[in-house]
PDB file of C-alpha atoms in Angstrom:
ATOM      1  CA  UNK A 191     -82.087  45.765  47.624  1.00 89.00           C
ATOM      2  CA  UNK A 192     -78.617  46.840  48.425  1.00 92.00           C
ATOM      3  CA  UNK A 193     -79.533  50.644  48.439  1.00 92.00           C
ATOM      4  CA  UNK A 194     -81.995  50.027  51.174  1.00 94.00           C
ATOM      5  CA  UNK A 195     -79.329  48.255  53.130  1.00 95.00           C
ATOM      6  CA  UNK A 196     -76.963  50.883  52.668  1.00 94.00           C
ATOM      7  CA  UNK A 197     -79.606  53.533  53.941  1.00 94.00           C
ATOM      8  CA  UNK A 198     -80.348  51.574  56.924  1.00 94.00           C
ATOM      9  CA  UNK A 199     -76.605  51.142  57.952  1.00 93.00           C
ATOM     10  CA  UNK A 200     -76.278  54.981  57.499  1.00 92.00           C
ATOM     11  CA  UNK A 201     -78.991  55.539  59.980  1.00 92.00           C
ATOM     12  CA  UNK A 202     -77.447  52.990  62.483  1.00 91.00           C
ATOM     13  CA  UNK A 203     -73.833  54.438  61.609  1.00 89.00           C
ATOM     14  CA  UNK A 204     -74.880  58.055  62.632  1.00 86.00           C
ATOM     15  CA  UNK A 205     -76.430  57.151  65.874  1.00 83.00           C
ATOM     16  CA  UNK A 206     -74.440  58.985  68.611  1.00 75.00           C
ATOM     17  CA  UNK A 207     -76.131  57.546  71.601  1.00 74.00           C
ATOM     18  CA  UNK A 208     -73.909  55.445  74.115  1.00 67.00           C
ATOM     19  CA  UNK A 209     -76.478  53.154  74.878  1.00 74.00           C
ATOM     20  CA  UNK A 210     -78.351  52.835  71.464  1.00 74.00           C
ATOM     21  CA  UNK A 211     -75.766  51.193  69.569  1.00 80.00           C
ATOM     22  CA  UNK A 212     -76.407  47.877  67.595  1.00 88.00           C
ATOM     23  CA  UNK A 213     -72.865  46.858  66.760  1.00 88.00           C
ATOM     24  CA  UNK A 214     -73.729  43.110  65.655  1.00 91.00           C
ATOM     25  CA  UNK A 215     -76.404  44.642  63.355  1.00 92.00           C
ATOM     26  CA  UNK A 216     -74.132  46.871  61.842  1.00 92.00           C
ATOM     27  CA  UNK A 217     -71.399  44.350  61.417  1.00 94.00           C
ATOM     28  CA  UNK A 218     -74.002  42.000  59.634  1.00 95.00           C
ATOM     29  CA  UNK A 219     -75.187  44.800  57.246  1.00 95.00           C
ATOM     30  CA  UNK A 220     -71.436  45.648  56.561  1.00 95.00           C
ATOM     31  CA  UNK A 221     -70.744  42.193  55.436  1.00 96.00           C
ATOM     32  CA  UNK A 222     -73.772  41.692  53.310  1.00 97.00           C
ATOM     33  CA  UNK A 223     -73.226  44.934  51.524  1.00 96.00           C
ATOM     34  CA  UNK A 224     -69.615  44.294  50.855  1.00 96.00           C
ATOM     35  CA  UNK A 225     -70.857  40.958  49.250  1.00 97.00           C
ATOM     36  CA  UNK A 226     -73.603  42.726  47.330  1.00 97.00           C
ATOM     37  CA  UNK A 227     -71.023  45.312  46.086  1.00 96.00           C
ATOM     38  CA  UNK A 228     -68.663  42.427  45.081  1.00 97.00           C
ATOM     39  CA  UNK A 229     -71.573  40.472  43.583  1.00 97.00           C
ATOM     40  CA  UNK A 230     -72.711  43.401  41.350  1.00 96.00           C
ATOM     41  CA  UNK A 231     -69.246  44.141  40.236  1.00 96.00           C
ATOM     42  CA  UNK A 232     -68.871  40.696  39.177  1.00 97.00           C
ATOM     43  CA  UNK A 233     -72.170  40.961  37.251  1.00 96.00           C
ATOM     44  CA  UNK A 234     -71.273  44.050  35.447  1.00 95.00           C
ATOM     45  CA  UNK A 235     -68.201  42.388  34.538  1.00 95.00           C
ATOM     46  CA  UNK A 236     -69.856  39.527  33.143  1.00 95.00           C
ATOM     47  CA  UNK A 237     -72.261  41.864  31.239  1.00 93.00           C
ATOM     48  CA  UNK A 238     -69.472  43.814  29.727  1.00 91.00           C
ATOM     49  CA  UNK A 239     -67.852  40.675  28.630  1.00 91.00           C
ATOM     50  CA  UNK A 240     -71.266  39.642  27.039  1.00 90.00           C
ATOM     51  CA  UNK A 241     -71.609  42.753  25.226  1.00 86.00           C
ATOM     52  CA  UNK A 242     -67.885  42.589  23.789  1.00 83.00           C
ATOM     53  CA  UNK A 243     -69.059  39.102  22.688  1.00 81.00           C
ATOM     54  CA  UNK A 244     -71.610  40.121  20.651  1.00 75.00           C
ATOM     55  CA  UNK A 245     -70.559  43.383  19.066  1.00 67.00           C
ATOM     56  CA  UNK A 246     -70.323  41.758  15.462  1.00 64.00           C
ATOM     57  CA  UNK A 247     -74.163  41.082  15.605  1.00 64.00           C
ATOM     58  CA  UNK A 248     -75.064  44.537  16.920  1.00 71.00           C
ATOM     59  CA  UNK A 249     -75.676  47.649  15.184  1.00 83.00           C
ATOM     60  CA  UNK A 250     -73.376  50.832  16.142  1.00 83.00           C
ATOM     61  CA  UNK A 251     -76.694  52.220  18.020  1.00 86.00           C
ATOM     62  CA  UNK A 252     -77.162  48.970  19.922  1.00 85.00           C
ATOM     63  CA  UNK A 253     -73.499  48.852  21.036  1.00 86.00           C
ATOM     64  CA  UNK A 254     -73.543  52.301  22.042  1.00 89.00           C
ATOM     65  CA  UNK A 255     -76.503  51.709  23.960  1.00 90.00           C
ATOM     66  CA  UNK A 256     -75.003  48.850  25.752  1.00 89.00           C
ATOM     67  CA  UNK A 257     -71.972  50.451  26.517  1.00 89.00           C
ATOM     68  CA  UNK A 258     -73.863  53.320  28.060  1.00 93.00           C
ATOM     69  CA  UNK A 259     -75.626  50.815  30.311  1.00 93.00           C
ATOM     70  CA  UNK A 260     -72.759  49.368  31.392  1.00 94.00           C
ATOM     71  CA  UNK A 261     -71.223  52.734  32.080  1.00 95.00           C
ATOM     72  CA  UNK A 262     -74.195  53.983  34.102  1.00 96.00           C
ATOM     73  CA  UNK A 263     -74.112  50.972  36.175  1.00 96.00           C
ATOM     74  CA  UNK A 264     -70.436  51.035  36.876  1.00 96.00           C
ATOM     75  CA  UNK A 265     -71.005  54.752  38.042  1.00 97.00           C
ATOM     76  CA  UNK A 266     -74.065  53.590  40.198  1.00 95.00           C
ATOM     77  CA  UNK A 267     -71.673  51.131  41.937  1.00 96.00           C
ATOM     78  CA  UNK A 268     -69.009  53.419  42.451  1.00 96.00           C
ATOM     79  CA  UNK A 269     -71.315  56.038  43.875  1.00 95.00           C
ATOM     80  CA  UNK A 270     -72.535  53.193  46.464  1.00 95.00           C
ATOM     81  CA  UNK A 271     -69.224  52.250  47.249  1.00 96.00           C
ATOM     82  CA  UNK A 272     -68.162  55.652  47.985  1.00 95.00           C
ATOM     83  CA  UNK A 273     -71.170  56.231  50.023  1.00 95.00           C
ATOM     84  CA  UNK A 274     -70.537  52.973  51.718  1.00 95.00           C
ATOM     85  CA  UNK A 275     -66.900  53.835  52.656  1.00 96.00           C
ATOM     86  CA  UNK A 276     -68.324  57.357  53.803  1.00 95.00           C
ATOM     87  CA  UNK A 277     -70.626  55.699  56.210  1.00 94.00           C
ATOM     88  CA  UNK A 278     -68.148  53.426  57.649  1.00 94.00           C
ATOM     89  CA  UNK A 279     -65.893  56.454  58.287  1.00 94.00           C
ATOM     90  CA  UNK A 280     -68.642  58.115  60.298  1.00 92.00           C
ATOM     91  CA  UNK A 281     -69.250  55.062  62.192  1.00 91.00           C
ATOM     92  CA  UNK A 282     -65.622  54.769  62.885  1.00 92.00           C
ATOM     93  CA  UNK A 283     -65.542  58.741  63.961  1.00 91.00           C
ATOM     94  CA  UNK A 284     -68.666  58.197  66.043  1.00 87.00           C
ATOM     95  CA  UNK A 285     -67.305  54.924  67.923  1.00 87.00           C
ATOM     96  CA  UNK A 286     -64.122  57.167  68.800  1.00 90.00           C
ATOM     97  CA  UNK A 287     -66.213  59.969  70.168  1.00 87.00           C
ATOM     98  CA  UNK A 288     -68.426  57.390  72.174  1.00 84.00           C
ATOM     99  CA  UNK A 289     -65.192  55.598  73.567  1.00 86.00           C
ATOM    100  CA  UNK A 290     -63.889  59.175  74.510  1.00 87.00           C
ATOM    101  CA  UNK A 291     -67.153  60.149  76.003  1.00 82.00           C
ATOM    102  CA  UNK A 292     -67.522  56.633  78.103  1.00 81.00           C
ATOM    103  CA  UNK A 293     -63.837  57.248  79.330  1.00 84.00           C
ATOM    104  CA  UNK A 294     -64.715  60.732  80.261  1.00 83.00           C
ATOM    105  CA  UNK A 295     -67.624  59.778  82.006  1.00 79.00           C
ATOM    106  CA  UNK A 296     -66.025  56.930  83.827  1.00 80.00           C
ATOM    107  CA  UNK A 297     -62.877  58.796  84.815  1.00 74.00           C
ATOM    108  CA  UNK A 298     -64.640  62.012  86.091  1.00 61.00           C
ATOM    109  CA  UNK A 299     -67.304  60.629  88.028  1.00 50.00           C
ATOM    110  CA  UNK A 300     -65.984  60.202  91.629  1.00 56.00           C
ATOM    111  CA  UNK A 301     -69.350  58.268  92.466  1.00 57.00           C
ATOM    112  CA  UNK A 302     -68.569  55.462  90.136  1.00 49.00           C
ATOM    113  CA  UNK A 303     -65.577  54.007  91.842  1.00 50.00           C
ATOM    114  CA  UNK A 304     -67.038  53.407  95.474  1.00 47.00           C
ATOM    115  CA  UNK A 305     -70.291  51.712  94.017  1.00 47.00           C
ATOM    116  CA  UNK A 306     -68.021  49.359  91.802  1.00 49.00           C
ATOM    117  CA  UNK A 307     -66.052  48.888  95.153  1.00 44.00           C
ATOM    118  CA  UNK A 308     -69.213  47.955  97.034  1.00 44.00           C
ATOM    119  CA  UNK A 309     -69.676  45.093  94.510  1.00 46.00           C
ATOM    120  CA  UNK A 310     -66.369  43.985  94.867  1.00 48.00           C
ATOM    121  CA  UNK A 311     -66.417  44.390  98.709  1.00 48.00           C
ATOM    122  CA  UNK A 312     -63.255  46.688  98.496  1.00 49.00           C
ATOM    123  CA  UNK A 313     -65.097  50.127  98.620  1.00 47.00           C
ATOM    124  CA  UNK A 314     -66.749  52.079 101.530  1.00 48.00           C
ATOM    125  CA  UNK A 315     -69.767  50.175 103.184  1.00 48.00           C
ATOM    126  CA  UNK A 316     -73.168  51.473 102.926  1.00 47.00           C
ATOM    127  CA  UNK A 317     -73.048  52.947 106.350  1.00 47.00           C
ATOM    128  CA  UNK A 318     -70.304  55.447 105.427  1.00 46.00           C
ATOM    129  CA  UNK A 319     -67.296  53.551 106.906  1.00 46.00           C
ATOM    130  CA  UNK A 320     -64.301  52.180 105.332  1.00 44.00           C
ATOM    131  CA  UNK A 321     -64.050  48.594 104.411  1.00 44.00           C
ATOM    132  CA  UNK A 322     -60.839  46.853 105.292  1.00 43.00           C
ATOM    133  CA  UNK A 323     -58.272  47.850 102.483  1.00 43.00           C
ATOM    134  CA  UNK A 324     -60.677  50.231 100.987  1.00 44.00           C
ATOM    135  CA  UNK A 325     -61.659  53.659 101.550  1.00 44.00           C
ATOM    136  CA  UNK A 326     -58.923  55.714  99.892  1.00 44.00           C
ATOM    137  CA  UNK A 327     -58.682  53.763  96.679  1.00 42.00           C
ATOM    138  CA  UNK A 328     -61.386  55.850  94.917  1.00 42.00           C
ATOM    139  CA  UNK A 329     -59.961  59.020  95.980  1.00 41.00           C
ATOM    140  CA  UNK A 330     -56.357  58.297  94.402  1.00 42.00           C
ATOM    141  CA  UNK A 331     -58.039  56.964  91.434  1.00 39.00           C
ATOM    142  CA  UNK A 332     -59.904  60.051  90.780  1.00 39.00           C
ATOM    143  CA  UNK A 333     -56.980  62.326  91.633  1.00 40.00           C
ATOM    144  CA  UNK A 334     -54.697  60.120  89.390  1.00 41.00           C
ATOM    145  CA  UNK A 335     -57.131  60.718  86.536  1.00 40.00           C
ATOM    146  CA  UNK A 336     -57.283  64.442  87.120  1.00 39.00           C
ATOM    147  CA  UNK A 337     -53.602  64.987  86.811  1.00 38.00           C
ATOM    148  CA  UNK A 338     -53.049  62.677  84.010  1.00 37.00           C
ATOM    149  CA  UNK A 339     -55.639  64.882  82.310  1.00 39.00           C
ATOM    150  CA  UNK A 340     -53.922  68.013  82.979  1.00 37.00           C
ATOM    151  CA  UNK A 341     -50.638  66.846  80.902  1.00 34.00           C
TER     152      UNK A 341
END
């Protein structure tokens, strides 16, 4: 059911955690929902054409009922499409906020650079001394990020 898929996508898209994100699942659901909406629109168009073709054999009441059914289905699809668009916008805003938080975390954490340096062999050694070509790099990076944030 497309509505259930949209509800699941809404729950996934509204998550704000940096570490509990499921981008592959979100992309798959987004693709599937787009396909479902397109298929539903095509089915409604075919239904509408079928109703138009049988107008001569229907009573006025039957024709009005058929038109009301099609109109109701079109409204539901429109509402679902609008909700889908809103969910994608929320996802985009949350992704932007996550990216900003991640950048703040990585640029403001002075302990991040030395630990990365140790993995590369460029930062201070675990004993507290500086490795060749390394000790001042982390402080300079932190100072550069701090001063750029002021402008």
